[in-house]
Short mmCIF file of N, CA and C in Angstrom, two decimals:
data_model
loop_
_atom_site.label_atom_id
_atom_site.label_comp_id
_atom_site.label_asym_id
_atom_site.label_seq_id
_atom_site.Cartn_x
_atom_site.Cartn_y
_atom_site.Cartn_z
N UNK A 8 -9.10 74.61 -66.28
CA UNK A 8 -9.89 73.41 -66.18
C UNK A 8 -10.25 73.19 -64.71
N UNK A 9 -11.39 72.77 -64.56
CA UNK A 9 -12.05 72.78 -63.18
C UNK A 9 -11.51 71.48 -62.82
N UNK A 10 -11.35 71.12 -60.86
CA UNK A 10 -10.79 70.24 -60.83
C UNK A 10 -12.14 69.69 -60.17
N UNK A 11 -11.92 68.47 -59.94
CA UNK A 11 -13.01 67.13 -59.10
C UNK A 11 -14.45 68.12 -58.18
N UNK A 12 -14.13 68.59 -57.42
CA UNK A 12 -15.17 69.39 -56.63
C UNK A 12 -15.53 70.71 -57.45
N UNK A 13 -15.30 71.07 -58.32
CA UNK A 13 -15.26 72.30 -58.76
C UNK A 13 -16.34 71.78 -59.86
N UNK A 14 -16.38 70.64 -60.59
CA UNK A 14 -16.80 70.25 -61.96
C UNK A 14 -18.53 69.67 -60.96
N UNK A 15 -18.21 69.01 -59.78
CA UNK A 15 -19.64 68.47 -59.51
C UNK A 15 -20.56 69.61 -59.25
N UNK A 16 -19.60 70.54 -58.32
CA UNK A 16 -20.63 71.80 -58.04
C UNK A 16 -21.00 72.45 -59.67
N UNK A 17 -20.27 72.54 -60.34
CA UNK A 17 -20.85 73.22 -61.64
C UNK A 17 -21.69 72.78 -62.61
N UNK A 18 -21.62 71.15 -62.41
CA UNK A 18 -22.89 69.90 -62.69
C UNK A 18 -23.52 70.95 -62.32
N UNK A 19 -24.04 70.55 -61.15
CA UNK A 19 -25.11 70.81 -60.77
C UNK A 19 -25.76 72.12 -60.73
N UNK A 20 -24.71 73.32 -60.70
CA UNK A 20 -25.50 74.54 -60.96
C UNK A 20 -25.86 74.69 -62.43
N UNK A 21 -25.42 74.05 -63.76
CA UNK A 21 -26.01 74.06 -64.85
C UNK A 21 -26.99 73.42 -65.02
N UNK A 22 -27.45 72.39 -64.25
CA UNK A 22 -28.57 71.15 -63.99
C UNK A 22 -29.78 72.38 -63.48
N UNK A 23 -29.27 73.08 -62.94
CA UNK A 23 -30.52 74.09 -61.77
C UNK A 23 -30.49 75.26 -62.56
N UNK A 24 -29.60 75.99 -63.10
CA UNK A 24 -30.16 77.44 -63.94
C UNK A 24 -30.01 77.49 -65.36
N UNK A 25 -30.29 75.95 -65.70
CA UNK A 25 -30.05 75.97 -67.39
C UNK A 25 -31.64 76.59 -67.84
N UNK A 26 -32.56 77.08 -66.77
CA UNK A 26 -33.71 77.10 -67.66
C UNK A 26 -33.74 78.72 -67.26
N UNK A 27 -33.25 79.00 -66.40
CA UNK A 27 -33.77 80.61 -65.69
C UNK A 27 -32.08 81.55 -66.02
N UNK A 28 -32.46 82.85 -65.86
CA UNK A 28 -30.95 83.98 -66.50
C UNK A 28 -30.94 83.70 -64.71
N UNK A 29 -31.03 84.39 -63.64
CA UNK A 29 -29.96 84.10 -62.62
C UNK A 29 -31.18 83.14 -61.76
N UNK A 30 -30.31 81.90 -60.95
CA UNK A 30 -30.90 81.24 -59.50
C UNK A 30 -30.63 81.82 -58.48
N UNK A 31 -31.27 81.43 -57.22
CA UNK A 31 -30.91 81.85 -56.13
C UNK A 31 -31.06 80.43 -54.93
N UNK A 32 -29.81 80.32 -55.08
CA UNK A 32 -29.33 79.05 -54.68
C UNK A 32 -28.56 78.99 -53.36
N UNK A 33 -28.88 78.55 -52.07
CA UNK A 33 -28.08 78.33 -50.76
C UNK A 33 -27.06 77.35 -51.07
N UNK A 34 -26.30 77.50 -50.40
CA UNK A 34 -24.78 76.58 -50.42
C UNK A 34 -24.93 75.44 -49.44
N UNK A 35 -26.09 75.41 -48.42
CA UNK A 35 -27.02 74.22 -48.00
C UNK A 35 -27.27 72.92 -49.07
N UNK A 36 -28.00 73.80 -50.28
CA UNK A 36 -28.41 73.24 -51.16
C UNK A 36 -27.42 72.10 -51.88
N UNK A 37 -26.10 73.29 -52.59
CA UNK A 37 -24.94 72.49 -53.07
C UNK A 37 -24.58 71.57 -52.30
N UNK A 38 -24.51 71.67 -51.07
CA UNK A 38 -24.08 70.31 -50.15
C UNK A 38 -24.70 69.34 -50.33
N UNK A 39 -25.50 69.84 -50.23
CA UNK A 39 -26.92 68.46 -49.96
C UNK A 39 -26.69 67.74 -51.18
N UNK A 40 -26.89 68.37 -52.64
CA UNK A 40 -26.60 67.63 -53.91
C UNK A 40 -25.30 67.03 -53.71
N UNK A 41 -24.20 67.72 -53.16
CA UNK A 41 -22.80 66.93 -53.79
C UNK A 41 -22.41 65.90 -52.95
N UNK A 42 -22.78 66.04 -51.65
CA UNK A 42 -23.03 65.09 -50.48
C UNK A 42 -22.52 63.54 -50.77
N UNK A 43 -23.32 63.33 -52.02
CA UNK A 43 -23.71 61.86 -52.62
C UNK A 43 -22.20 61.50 -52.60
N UNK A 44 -21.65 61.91 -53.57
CA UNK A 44 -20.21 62.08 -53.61
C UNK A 44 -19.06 62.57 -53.17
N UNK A 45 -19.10 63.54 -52.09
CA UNK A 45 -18.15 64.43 -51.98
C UNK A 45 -18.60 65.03 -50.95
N UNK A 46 -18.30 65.25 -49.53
CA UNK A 46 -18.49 66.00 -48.46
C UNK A 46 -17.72 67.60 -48.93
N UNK A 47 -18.29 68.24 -48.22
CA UNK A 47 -18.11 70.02 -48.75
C UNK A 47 -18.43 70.62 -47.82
N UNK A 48 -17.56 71.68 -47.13
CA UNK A 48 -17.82 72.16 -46.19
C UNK A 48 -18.57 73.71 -46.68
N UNK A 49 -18.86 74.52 -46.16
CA UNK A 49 -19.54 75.92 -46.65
C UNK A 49 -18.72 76.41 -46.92
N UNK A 50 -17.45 76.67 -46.48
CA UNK A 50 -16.08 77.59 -46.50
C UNK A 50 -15.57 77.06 -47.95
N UNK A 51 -15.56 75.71 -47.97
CA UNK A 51 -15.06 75.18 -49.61
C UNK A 51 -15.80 75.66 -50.75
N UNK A 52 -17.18 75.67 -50.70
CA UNK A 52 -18.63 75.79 -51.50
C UNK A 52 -17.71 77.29 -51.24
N UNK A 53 -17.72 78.24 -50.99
CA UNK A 53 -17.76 79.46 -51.12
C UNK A 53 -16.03 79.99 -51.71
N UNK A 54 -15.62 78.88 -51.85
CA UNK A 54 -13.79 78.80 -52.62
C UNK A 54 -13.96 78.87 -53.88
N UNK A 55 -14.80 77.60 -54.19
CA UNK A 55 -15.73 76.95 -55.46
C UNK A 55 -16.06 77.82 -56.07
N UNK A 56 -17.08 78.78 -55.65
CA UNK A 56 -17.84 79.44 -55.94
C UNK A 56 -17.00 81.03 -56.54
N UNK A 57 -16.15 81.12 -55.99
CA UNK A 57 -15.24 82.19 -56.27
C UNK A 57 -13.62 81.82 -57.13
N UNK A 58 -13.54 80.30 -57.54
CA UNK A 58 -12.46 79.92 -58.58
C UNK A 58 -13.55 79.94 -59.51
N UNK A 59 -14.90 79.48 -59.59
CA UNK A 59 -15.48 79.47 -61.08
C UNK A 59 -15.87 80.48 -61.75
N UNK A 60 -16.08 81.51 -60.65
CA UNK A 60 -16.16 83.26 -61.09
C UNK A 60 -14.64 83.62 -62.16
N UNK A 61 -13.49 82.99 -61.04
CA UNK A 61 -12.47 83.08 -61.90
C UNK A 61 -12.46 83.09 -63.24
N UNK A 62 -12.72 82.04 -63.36
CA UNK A 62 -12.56 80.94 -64.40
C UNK A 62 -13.63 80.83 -65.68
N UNK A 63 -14.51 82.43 -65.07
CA UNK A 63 -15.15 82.56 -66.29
C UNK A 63 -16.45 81.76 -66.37
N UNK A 64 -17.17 80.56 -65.82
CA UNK A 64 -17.87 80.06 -65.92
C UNK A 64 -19.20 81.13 -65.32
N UNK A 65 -19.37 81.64 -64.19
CA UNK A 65 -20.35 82.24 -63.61
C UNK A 65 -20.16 83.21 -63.32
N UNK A 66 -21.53 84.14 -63.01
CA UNK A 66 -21.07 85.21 -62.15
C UNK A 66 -21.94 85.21 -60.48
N UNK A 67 -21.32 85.49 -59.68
CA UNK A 67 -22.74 85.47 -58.51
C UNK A 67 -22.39 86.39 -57.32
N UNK A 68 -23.66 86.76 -56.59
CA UNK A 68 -23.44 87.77 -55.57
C UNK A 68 -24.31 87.10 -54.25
N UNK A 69 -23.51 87.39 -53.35
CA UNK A 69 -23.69 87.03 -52.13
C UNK A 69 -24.96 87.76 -51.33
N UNK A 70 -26.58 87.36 -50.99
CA UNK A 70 -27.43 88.09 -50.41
C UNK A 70 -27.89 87.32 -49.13
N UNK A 71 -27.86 88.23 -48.35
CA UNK A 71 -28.30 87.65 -47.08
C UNK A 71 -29.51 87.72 -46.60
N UNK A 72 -30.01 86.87 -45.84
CA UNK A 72 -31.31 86.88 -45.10
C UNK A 72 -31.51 85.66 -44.29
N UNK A 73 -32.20 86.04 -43.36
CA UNK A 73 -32.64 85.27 -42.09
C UNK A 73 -32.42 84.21 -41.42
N UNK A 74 -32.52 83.34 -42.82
CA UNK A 74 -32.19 82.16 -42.73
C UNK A 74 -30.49 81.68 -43.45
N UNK A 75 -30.01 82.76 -43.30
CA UNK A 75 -28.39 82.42 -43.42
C UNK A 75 -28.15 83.23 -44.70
N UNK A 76 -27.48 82.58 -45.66
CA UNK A 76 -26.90 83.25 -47.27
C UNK A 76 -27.28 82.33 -48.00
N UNK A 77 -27.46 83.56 -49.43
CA UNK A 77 -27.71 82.62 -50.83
C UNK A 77 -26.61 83.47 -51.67
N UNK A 78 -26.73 81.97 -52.67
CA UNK A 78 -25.97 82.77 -53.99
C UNK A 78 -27.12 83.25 -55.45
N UNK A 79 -26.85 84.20 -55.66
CA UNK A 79 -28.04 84.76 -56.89
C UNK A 79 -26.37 84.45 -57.66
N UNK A 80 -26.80 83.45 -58.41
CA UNK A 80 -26.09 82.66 -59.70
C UNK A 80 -26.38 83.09 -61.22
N UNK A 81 -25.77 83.63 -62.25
CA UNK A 81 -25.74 83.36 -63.50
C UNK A 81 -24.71 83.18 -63.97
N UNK A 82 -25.30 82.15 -65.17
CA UNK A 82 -24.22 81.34 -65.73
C UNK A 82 -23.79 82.40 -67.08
N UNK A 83 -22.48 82.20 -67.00
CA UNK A 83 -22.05 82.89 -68.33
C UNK A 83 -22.12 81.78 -69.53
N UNK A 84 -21.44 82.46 -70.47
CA UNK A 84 -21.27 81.32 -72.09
C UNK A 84 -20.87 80.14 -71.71
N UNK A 85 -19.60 80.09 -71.25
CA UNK A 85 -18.69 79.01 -70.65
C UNK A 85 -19.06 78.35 -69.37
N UNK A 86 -20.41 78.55 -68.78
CA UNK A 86 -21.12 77.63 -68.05
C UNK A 86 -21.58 77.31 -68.52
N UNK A 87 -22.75 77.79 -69.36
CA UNK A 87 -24.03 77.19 -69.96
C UNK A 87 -23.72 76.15 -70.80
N UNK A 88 -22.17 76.23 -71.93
CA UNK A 88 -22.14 75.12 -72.55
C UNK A 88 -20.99 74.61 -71.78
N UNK A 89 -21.09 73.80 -70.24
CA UNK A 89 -20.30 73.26 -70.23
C UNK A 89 -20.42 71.76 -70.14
N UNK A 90 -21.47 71.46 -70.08
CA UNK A 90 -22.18 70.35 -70.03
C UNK A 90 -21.89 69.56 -71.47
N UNK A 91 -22.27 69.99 -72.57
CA UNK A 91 -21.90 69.89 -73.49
C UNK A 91 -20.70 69.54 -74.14
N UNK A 92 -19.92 70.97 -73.46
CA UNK A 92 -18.66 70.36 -73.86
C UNK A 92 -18.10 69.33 -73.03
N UNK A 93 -18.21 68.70 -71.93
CA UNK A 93 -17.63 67.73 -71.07
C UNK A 93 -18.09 66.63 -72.14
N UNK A 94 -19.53 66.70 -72.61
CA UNK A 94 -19.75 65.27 -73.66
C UNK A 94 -18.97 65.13 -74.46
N UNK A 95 -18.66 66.44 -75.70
CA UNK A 95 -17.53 66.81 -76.56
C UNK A 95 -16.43 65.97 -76.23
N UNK A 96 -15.66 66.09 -75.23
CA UNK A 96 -14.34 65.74 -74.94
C UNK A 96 -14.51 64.61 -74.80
N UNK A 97 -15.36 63.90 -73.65
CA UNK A 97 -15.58 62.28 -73.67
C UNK A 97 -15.57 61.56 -74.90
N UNK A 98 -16.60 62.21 -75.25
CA UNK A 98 -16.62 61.33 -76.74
C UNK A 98 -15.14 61.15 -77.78
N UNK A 99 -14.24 62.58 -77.66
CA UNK A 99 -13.64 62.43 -78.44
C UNK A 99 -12.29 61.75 -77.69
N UNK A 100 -12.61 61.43 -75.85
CA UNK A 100 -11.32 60.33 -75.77
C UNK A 100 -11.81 59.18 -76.03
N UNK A 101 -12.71 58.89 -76.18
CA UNK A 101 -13.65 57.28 -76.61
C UNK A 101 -13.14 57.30 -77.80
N UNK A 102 -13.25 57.55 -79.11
CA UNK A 102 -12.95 57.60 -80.13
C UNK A 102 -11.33 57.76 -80.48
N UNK A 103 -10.93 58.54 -79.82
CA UNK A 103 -9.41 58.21 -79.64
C UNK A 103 -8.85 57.06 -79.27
N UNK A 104 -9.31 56.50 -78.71
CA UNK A 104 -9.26 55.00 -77.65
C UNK A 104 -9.17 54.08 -78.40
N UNK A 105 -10.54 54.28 -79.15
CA UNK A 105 -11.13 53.21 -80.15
C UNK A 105 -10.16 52.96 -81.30
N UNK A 106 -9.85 54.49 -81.92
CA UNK A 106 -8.76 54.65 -82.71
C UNK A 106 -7.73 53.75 -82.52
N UNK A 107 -7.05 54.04 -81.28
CA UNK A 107 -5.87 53.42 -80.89
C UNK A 107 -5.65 51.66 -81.26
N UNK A 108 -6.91 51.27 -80.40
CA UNK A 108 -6.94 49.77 -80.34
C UNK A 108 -6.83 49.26 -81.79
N UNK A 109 -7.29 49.91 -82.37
CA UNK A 109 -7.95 49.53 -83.82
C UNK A 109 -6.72 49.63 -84.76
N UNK A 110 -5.49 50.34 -84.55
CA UNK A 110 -4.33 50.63 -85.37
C UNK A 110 -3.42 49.55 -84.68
N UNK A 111 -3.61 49.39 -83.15
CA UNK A 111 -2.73 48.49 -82.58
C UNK A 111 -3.09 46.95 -83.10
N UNK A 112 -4.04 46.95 -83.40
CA UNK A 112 -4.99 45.14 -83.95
C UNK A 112 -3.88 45.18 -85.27
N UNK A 113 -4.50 46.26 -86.05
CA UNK A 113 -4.13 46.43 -87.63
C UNK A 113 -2.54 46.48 -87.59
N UNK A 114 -1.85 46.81 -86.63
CA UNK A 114 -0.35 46.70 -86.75
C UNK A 114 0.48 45.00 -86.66
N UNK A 115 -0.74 44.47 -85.23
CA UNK A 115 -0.29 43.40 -85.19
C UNK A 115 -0.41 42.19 -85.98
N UNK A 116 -1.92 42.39 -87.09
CA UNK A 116 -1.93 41.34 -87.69
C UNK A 116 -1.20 41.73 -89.14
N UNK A 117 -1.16 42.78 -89.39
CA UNK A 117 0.39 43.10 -90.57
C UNK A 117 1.18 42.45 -90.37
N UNK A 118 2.13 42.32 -88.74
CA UNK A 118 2.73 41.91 -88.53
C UNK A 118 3.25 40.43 -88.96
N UNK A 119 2.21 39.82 -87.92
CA UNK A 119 2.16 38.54 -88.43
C UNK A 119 2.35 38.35 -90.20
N UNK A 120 1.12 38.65 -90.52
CA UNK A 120 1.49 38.51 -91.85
C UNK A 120 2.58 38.76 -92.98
N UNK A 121 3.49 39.55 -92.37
CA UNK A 121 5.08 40.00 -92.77
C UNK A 121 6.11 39.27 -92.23
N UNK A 122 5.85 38.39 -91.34
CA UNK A 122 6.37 37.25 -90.29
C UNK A 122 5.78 36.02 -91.16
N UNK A 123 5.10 35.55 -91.69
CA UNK A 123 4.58 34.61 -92.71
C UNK A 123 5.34 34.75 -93.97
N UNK A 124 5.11 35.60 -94.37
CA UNK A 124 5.64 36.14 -95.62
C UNK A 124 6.99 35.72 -95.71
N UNK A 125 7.82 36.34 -94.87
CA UNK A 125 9.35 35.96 -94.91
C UNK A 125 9.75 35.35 -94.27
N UNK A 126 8.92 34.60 -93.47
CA UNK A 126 9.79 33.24 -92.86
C UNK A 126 10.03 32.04 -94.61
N UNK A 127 8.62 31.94 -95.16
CA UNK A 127 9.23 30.77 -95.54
C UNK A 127 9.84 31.29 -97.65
#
């Protein structure tokens, strides 16, 4: 499971090559997007970039030119739906949640009502 910086950078590279088989994406770029939230140094972006290879989500190769380095990015299975599945799971702790409250209501007004019952 990807942790906090790992999940925004992977936002966003599924946001950018959900339409094309590989991007070619500077680690300029990732900054600039994650920025909003999260300062990232290049050395981190390039940690990132090599736990999500790990981890099965991507594959990418390092090409250089002039103006510094890019990453030529493709997303494997387990990138492409990961977006998806992050909704998957939300939804199903919302609904768990909901669950919960909803058995805890239904326990307490049993309650009561078994507290009525045999008091008098």
């Amino acid at each position: 499971m990807p942790d906090r910086k790992e999940k925004l950078v992977l936002k966003y590279l599924c946001r950018v090559c959900s339409k094309e088989k590989t991007h070619l994406i500077s680690p300029n770029e990732i900054a600039k997007e994650v920025c909003k939230k999260m300062v990232l140094s290049l050395n981190e972006i390039d940690e990132i970039m090599a736990s999500l290879a790990l981890q099965n989500y991507l594959e990418f190769v390092i090409s250089d030119s002039k103006n510094g380095y890019y990453y030529c990015v493709k997303l494997k299975n387990k990138g492409q739906t990961y977006l998806q599945d992050a909704r998957k799971q939300k939804k199903s702790l919302y609904l768990l949640i909901v669950r919960s409250i909803f058995l805890a209501t239904v326990s307490f007004v049993f309650g009561l009502i078994l507290k009525a019952i045999f008091k008098s």
